[in-house]
Short mmCIF file of C-alpha atoms in Angstrom, two decimals:
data_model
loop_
_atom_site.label_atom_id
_atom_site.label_comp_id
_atom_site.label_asym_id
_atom_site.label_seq_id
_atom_site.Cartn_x
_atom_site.Cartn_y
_atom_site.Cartn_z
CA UNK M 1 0.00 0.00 0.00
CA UNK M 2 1.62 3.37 -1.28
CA UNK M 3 2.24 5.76 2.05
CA UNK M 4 -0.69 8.31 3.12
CA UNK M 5 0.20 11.76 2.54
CA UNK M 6 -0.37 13.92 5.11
CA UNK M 7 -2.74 16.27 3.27
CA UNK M 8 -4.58 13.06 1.80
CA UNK M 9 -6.47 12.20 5.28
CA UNK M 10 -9.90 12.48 3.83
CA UNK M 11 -9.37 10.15 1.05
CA UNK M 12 -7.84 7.60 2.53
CA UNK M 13 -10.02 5.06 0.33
CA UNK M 14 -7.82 5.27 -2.91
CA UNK M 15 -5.31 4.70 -1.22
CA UNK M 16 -6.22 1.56 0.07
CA UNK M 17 -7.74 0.50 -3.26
CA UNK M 18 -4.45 1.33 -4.55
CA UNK M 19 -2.97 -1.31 -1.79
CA UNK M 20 -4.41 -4.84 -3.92
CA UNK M 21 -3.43 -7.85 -1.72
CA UNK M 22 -1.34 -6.64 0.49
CA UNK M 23 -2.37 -7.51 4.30
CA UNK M 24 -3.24 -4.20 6.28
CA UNK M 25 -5.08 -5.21 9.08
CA UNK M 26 -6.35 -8.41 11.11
CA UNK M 27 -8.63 -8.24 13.95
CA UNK M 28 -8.76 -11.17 16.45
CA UNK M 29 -10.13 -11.88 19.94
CA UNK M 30 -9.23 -14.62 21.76
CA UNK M 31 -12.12 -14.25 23.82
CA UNK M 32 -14.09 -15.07 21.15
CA UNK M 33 -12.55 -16.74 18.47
CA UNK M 34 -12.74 -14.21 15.94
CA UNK M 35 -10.29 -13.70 13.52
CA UNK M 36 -10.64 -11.52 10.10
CA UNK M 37 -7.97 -10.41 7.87
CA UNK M 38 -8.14 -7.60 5.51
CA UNK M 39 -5.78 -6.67 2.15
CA UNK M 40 -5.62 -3.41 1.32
CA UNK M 41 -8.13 -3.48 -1.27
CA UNK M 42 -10.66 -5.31 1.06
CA UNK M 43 -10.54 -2.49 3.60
CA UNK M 44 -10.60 -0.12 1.16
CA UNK M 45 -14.30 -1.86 -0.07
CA UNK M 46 -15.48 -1.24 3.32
CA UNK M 47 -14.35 2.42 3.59
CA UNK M 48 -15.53 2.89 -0.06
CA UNK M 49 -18.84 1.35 1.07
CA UNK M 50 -18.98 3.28 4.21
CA UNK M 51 -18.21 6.73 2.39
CA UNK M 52 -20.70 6.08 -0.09
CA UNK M 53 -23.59 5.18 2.41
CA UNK M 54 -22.69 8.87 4.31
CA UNK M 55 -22.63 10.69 0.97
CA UNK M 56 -25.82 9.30 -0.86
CA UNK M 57 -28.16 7.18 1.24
CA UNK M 58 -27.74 9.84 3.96
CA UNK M 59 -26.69 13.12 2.73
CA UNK M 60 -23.15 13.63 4.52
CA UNK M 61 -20.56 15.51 2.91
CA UNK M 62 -17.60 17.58 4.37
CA UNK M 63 -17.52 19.57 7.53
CA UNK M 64 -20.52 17.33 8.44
CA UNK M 65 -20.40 16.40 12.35
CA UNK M 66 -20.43 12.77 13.62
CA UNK M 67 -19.96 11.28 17.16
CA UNK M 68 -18.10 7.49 16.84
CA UNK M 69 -18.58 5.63 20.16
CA UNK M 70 -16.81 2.58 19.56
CA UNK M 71 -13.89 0.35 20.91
CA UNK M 72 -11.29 -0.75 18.95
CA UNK M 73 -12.37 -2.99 16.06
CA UNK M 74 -12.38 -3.21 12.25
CA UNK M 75 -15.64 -2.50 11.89
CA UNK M 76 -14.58 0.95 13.49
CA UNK M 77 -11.49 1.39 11.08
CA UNK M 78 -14.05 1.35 8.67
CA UNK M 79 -16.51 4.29 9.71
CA UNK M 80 -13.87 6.59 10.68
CA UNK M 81 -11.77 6.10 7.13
CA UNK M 82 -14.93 6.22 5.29
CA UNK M 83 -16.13 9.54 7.40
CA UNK M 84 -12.80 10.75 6.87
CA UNK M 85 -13.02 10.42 3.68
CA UNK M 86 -15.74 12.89 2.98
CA UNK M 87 -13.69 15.48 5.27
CA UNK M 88 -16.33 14.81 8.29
CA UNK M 89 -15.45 16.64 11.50
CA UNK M 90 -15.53 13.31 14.19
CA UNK M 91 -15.69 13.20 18.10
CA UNK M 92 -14.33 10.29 19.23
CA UNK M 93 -14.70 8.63 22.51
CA UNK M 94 -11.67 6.44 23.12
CA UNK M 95 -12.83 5.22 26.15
CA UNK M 96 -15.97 3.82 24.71
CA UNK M 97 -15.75 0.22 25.94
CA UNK M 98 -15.01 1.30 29.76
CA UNK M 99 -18.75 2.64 30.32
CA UNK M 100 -17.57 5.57 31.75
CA UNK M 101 -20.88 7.62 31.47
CA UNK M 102 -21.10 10.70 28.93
CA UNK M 103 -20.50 14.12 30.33
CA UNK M 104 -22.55 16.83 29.94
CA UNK M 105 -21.64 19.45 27.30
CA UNK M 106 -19.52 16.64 25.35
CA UNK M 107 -21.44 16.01 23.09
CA UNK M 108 -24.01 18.93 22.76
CA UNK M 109 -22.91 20.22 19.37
CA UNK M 110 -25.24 19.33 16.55
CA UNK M 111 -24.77 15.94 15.16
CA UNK M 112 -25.60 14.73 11.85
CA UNK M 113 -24.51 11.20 12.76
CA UNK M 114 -23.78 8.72 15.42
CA UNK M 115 -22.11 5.50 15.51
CA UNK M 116 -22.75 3.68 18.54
CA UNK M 117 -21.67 -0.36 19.56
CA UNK M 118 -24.25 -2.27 21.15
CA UNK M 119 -22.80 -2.63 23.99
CA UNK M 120 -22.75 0.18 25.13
CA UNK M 121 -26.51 0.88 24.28
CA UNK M 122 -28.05 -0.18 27.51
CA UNK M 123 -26.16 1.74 29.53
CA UNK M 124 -25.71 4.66 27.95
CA UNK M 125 -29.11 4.84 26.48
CA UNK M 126 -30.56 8.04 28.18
CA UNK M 127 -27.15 10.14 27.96
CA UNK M 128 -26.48 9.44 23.73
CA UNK M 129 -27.49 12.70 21.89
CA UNK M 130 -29.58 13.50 19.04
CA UNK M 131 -28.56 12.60 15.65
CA UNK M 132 -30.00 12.71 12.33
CA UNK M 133 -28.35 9.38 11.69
CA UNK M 134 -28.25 7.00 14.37
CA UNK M 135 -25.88 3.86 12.92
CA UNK M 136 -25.76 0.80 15.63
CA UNK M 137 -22.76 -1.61 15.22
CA UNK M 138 -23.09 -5.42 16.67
CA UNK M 139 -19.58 -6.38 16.98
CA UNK M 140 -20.41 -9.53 18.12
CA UNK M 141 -18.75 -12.15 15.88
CA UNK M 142 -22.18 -13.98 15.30
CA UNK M 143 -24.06 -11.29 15.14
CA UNK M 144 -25.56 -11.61 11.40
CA UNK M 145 -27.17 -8.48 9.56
CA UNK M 146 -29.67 -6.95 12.79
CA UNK M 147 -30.24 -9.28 14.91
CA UNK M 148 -29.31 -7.27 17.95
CA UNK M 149 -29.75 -3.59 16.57
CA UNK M 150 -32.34 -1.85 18.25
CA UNK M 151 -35.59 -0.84 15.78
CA UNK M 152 -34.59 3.17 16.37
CA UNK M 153 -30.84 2.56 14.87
CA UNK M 154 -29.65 1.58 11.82
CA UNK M 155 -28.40 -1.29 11.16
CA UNK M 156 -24.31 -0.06 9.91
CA UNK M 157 -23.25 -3.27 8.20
CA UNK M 158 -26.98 -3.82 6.12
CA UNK M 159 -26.76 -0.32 5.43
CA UNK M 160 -23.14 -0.27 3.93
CA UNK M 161 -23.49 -3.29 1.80
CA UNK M 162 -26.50 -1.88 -0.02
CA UNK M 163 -23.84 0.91 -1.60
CA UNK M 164 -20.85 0.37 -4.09
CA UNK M 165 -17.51 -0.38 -3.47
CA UNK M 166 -15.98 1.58 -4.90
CA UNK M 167 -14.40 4.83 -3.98
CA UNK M 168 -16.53 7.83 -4.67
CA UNK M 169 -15.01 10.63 -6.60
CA UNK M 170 -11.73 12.25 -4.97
CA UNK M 171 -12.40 15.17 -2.79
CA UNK M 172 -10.32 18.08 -2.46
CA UNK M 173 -7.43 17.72 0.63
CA UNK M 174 -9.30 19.53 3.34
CA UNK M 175 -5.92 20.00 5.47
CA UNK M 176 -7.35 23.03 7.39
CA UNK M 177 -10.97 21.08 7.79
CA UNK M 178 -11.35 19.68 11.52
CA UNK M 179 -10.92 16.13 11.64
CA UNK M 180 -12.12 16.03 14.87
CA UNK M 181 -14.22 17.76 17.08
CA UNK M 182 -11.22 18.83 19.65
CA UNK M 183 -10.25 20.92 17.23
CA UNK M 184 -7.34 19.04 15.38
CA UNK M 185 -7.17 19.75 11.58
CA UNK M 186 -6.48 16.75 9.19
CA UNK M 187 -3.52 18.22 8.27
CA UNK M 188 -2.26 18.07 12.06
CA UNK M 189 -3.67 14.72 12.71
CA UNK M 190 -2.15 12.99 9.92
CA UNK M 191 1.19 14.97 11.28
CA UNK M 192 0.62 13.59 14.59
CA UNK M 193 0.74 10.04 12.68
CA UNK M 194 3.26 10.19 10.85
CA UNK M 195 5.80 11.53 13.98
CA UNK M 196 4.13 8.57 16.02
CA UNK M 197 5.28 6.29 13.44
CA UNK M 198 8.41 7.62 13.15
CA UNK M 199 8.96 7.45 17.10
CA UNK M 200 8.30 3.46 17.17
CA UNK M 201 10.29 3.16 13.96
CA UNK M 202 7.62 1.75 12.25
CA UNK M 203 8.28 1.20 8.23
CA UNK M 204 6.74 0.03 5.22
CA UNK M 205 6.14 -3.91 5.19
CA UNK M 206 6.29 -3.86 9.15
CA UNK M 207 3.37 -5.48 11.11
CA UNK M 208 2.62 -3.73 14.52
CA UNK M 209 0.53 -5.46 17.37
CA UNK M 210 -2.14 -3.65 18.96
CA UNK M 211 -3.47 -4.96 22.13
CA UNK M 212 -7.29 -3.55 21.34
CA UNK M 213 -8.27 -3.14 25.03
CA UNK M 214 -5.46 -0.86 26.12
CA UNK M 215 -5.12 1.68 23.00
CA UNK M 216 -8.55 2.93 21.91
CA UNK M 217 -7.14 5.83 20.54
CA UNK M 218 -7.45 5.83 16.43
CA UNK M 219 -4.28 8.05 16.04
CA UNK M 220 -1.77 5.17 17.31
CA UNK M 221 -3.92 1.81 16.52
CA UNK M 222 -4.90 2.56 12.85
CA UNK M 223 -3.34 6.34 11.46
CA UNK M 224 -0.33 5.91 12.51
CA UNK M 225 0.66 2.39 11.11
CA UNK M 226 -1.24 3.56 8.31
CA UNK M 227 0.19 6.14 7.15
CA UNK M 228 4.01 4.67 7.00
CA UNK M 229 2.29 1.35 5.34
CA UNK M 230 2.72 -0.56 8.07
CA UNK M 231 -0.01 -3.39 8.82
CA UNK M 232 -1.98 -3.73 11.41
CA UNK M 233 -2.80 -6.85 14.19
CA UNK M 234 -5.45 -5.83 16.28
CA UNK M 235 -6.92 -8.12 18.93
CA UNK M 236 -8.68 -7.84 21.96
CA UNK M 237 -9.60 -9.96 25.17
CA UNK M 238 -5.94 -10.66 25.27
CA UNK M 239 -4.67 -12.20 28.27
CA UNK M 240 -1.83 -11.44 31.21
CA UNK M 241 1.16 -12.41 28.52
CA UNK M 242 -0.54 -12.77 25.70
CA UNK M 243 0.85 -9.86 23.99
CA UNK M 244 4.34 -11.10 23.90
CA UNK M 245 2.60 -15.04 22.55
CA UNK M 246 0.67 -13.45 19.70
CA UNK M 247 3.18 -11.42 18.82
CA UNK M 248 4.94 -14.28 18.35
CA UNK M 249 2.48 -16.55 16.67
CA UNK M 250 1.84 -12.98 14.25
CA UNK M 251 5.34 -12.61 13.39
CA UNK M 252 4.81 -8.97 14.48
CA UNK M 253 7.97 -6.73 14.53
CA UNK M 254 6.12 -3.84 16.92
CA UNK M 255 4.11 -4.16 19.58
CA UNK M 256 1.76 -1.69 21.62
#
C-alpha cells in the first residue's frame, strides 16, 4: 500500500484500493474466536462502502459532524476512514468500551450522525445525543445483519453493503478542515501520525501489534501504522502475557 500523505487524510479510500493484496489489518479476539484479515483493497471496499452510504443514502458531505462511540475494532477502522473520507469533523470517545458515562456538554454540538456499539446501548441509552443518523454496530462475531440492533438505529453493516464499493469521486485535501471535534485539523492529525510512526520506527512492510483493550485511541492503533504502510494486528480480550505469545504466533515486529 503506497504511504498516506499527510494532506490526503480524507481520502484515505484510494489509497487503500491502490494497496491490492497486500495484508493491512487483522482483527482477532481470543475471547471469542474471531479472527478476520483484511488486504488493502478489502478495507478499502469497506471504507468505499462506508463513504458512499454517508454521501448518498444519507446526505453527509464535508464539515458534516459525527460522534463514533466505539472500541477498537475493524468494523470501526471502517466508519472513521470512510467519514474521513468525505472530510467529516468526528468526536471520538476512546474510552468507549469502559462505560464511563457521557459528560454533559460533550457532546451537545449538533450531530448529523452517530455510531454507537451495542454494547454500550443499555447503559448509555438516556445520555447518547440526538442525531439525524443513528448507525448501531453489533460487533459480536455472530451477530448476522440486525439481529441485535435496536428498531430506532440503523443497522451499519446492512446499510453499507447496499452501496458500491468503490471509492466515490476524490475530494479536495481539506488539510485546514477539523478532523475532529477537539479541534485538530487533518492536516495536524495525519502529522501527529506520521511523527508517532516515526517514534516506534515503524516502516513500510512492518506489522505492529495492537493490544485492542489498552489503546482505543485511532491516532496510534490505525493512522499511525497507516500512514508509514505498516499493517496492522489488532486483537482484543488478550490475556496477562498474551501480547508477547501473539506477537509471536503474528510474526509482528512492533508491539503496543
Amino acid at each position: 500500500m503506497p504511504h498516506v500523505d499527510a494532506s490526503s487524510a480524507p481520502a484515505l479510500t484510494s489509497d487503500l484500493a491502490a494497496g491490492g493484496d497486500r495484508p493491512v489489518l487483522t482483527y482477532c479476539s481470543d475471547v471469542t474466536g474471531e479472527r478476520i484479515d483484511f488486504t488493502a483493497h478489502a478495507l478499502g471496499s469497506w471504507v468505499a462502502r462506508t463513504a458512499n452510504m454517508l454521501r448518498d443514502g444519507y446526505g453527509c458531505e464535508a464539515g458534516d459532524h459525527a460522534a463514533v462511540l466505539l472500541p477498537s475494532h475493524w468494523q470501526t477502522a471502517s466508519v472513521l476512514l470512510g467519514a474521513w473520507s468525505l472530510g467529516m469533523t468526528l468526536s471520538i470517545r476512546p474510552w468507549a468500551t469502559a462505560g464511563l458515562p457521557i459528560q454533559d456538554g460533550e457532546l451537545d454540538w449538533p450531530l448529523q450522525t452517530l455510531f454507537v456499539s451495542t454494547r454500550r446501548l443499555g447503559s448509555w441509552l438516556e445520555d447518547i445525543p440526538d442525531a439525524r443518523h443513528r448507525f448501531a454496530l453489533d460487533l459480536e462475531p455472530d451477530a448476522g445483519l440486525g439481529r441485535r440492533v435496536p428498531a430506532d438505529y440503523l443497522d451499519y453493516l446492512a446499510e453499507a453493503l447496499k452501496h458500491p464499493d468503490v471509492a466515490p469521486e476524490q475530494q479536495p485535501a481539506w488539510q485546514a478542515e477539523l478532523a475532529t471535534a477537539d479541534g485538530t485539523s487533518f492536516q495536524e492529525w495525519m502529522d501527529l501520525a506520521t511523527d508517532l510512526a516515526r517514534s516506534m520506527e515503524l516502516r513500510a512492510g512492518d506489522r505492529l501489534l495492537v493490544d485492542a483493550d489498552r489503546n482505543e485511541q485511532p491516532v496510534k492503533w490505525l493512522l499511525a501504522p497507516l500512514a508509514v504502510g505498516a499493517s496492522i494486528v489488532l486483537c482484543a480480550g488478550l490475556g496477562e502475557g498474551g501480547l508477547q505469545q501473539r506477537a509471536a504466533r503474528e510474526g509482528a515486529t512492533h508491539v503496543m
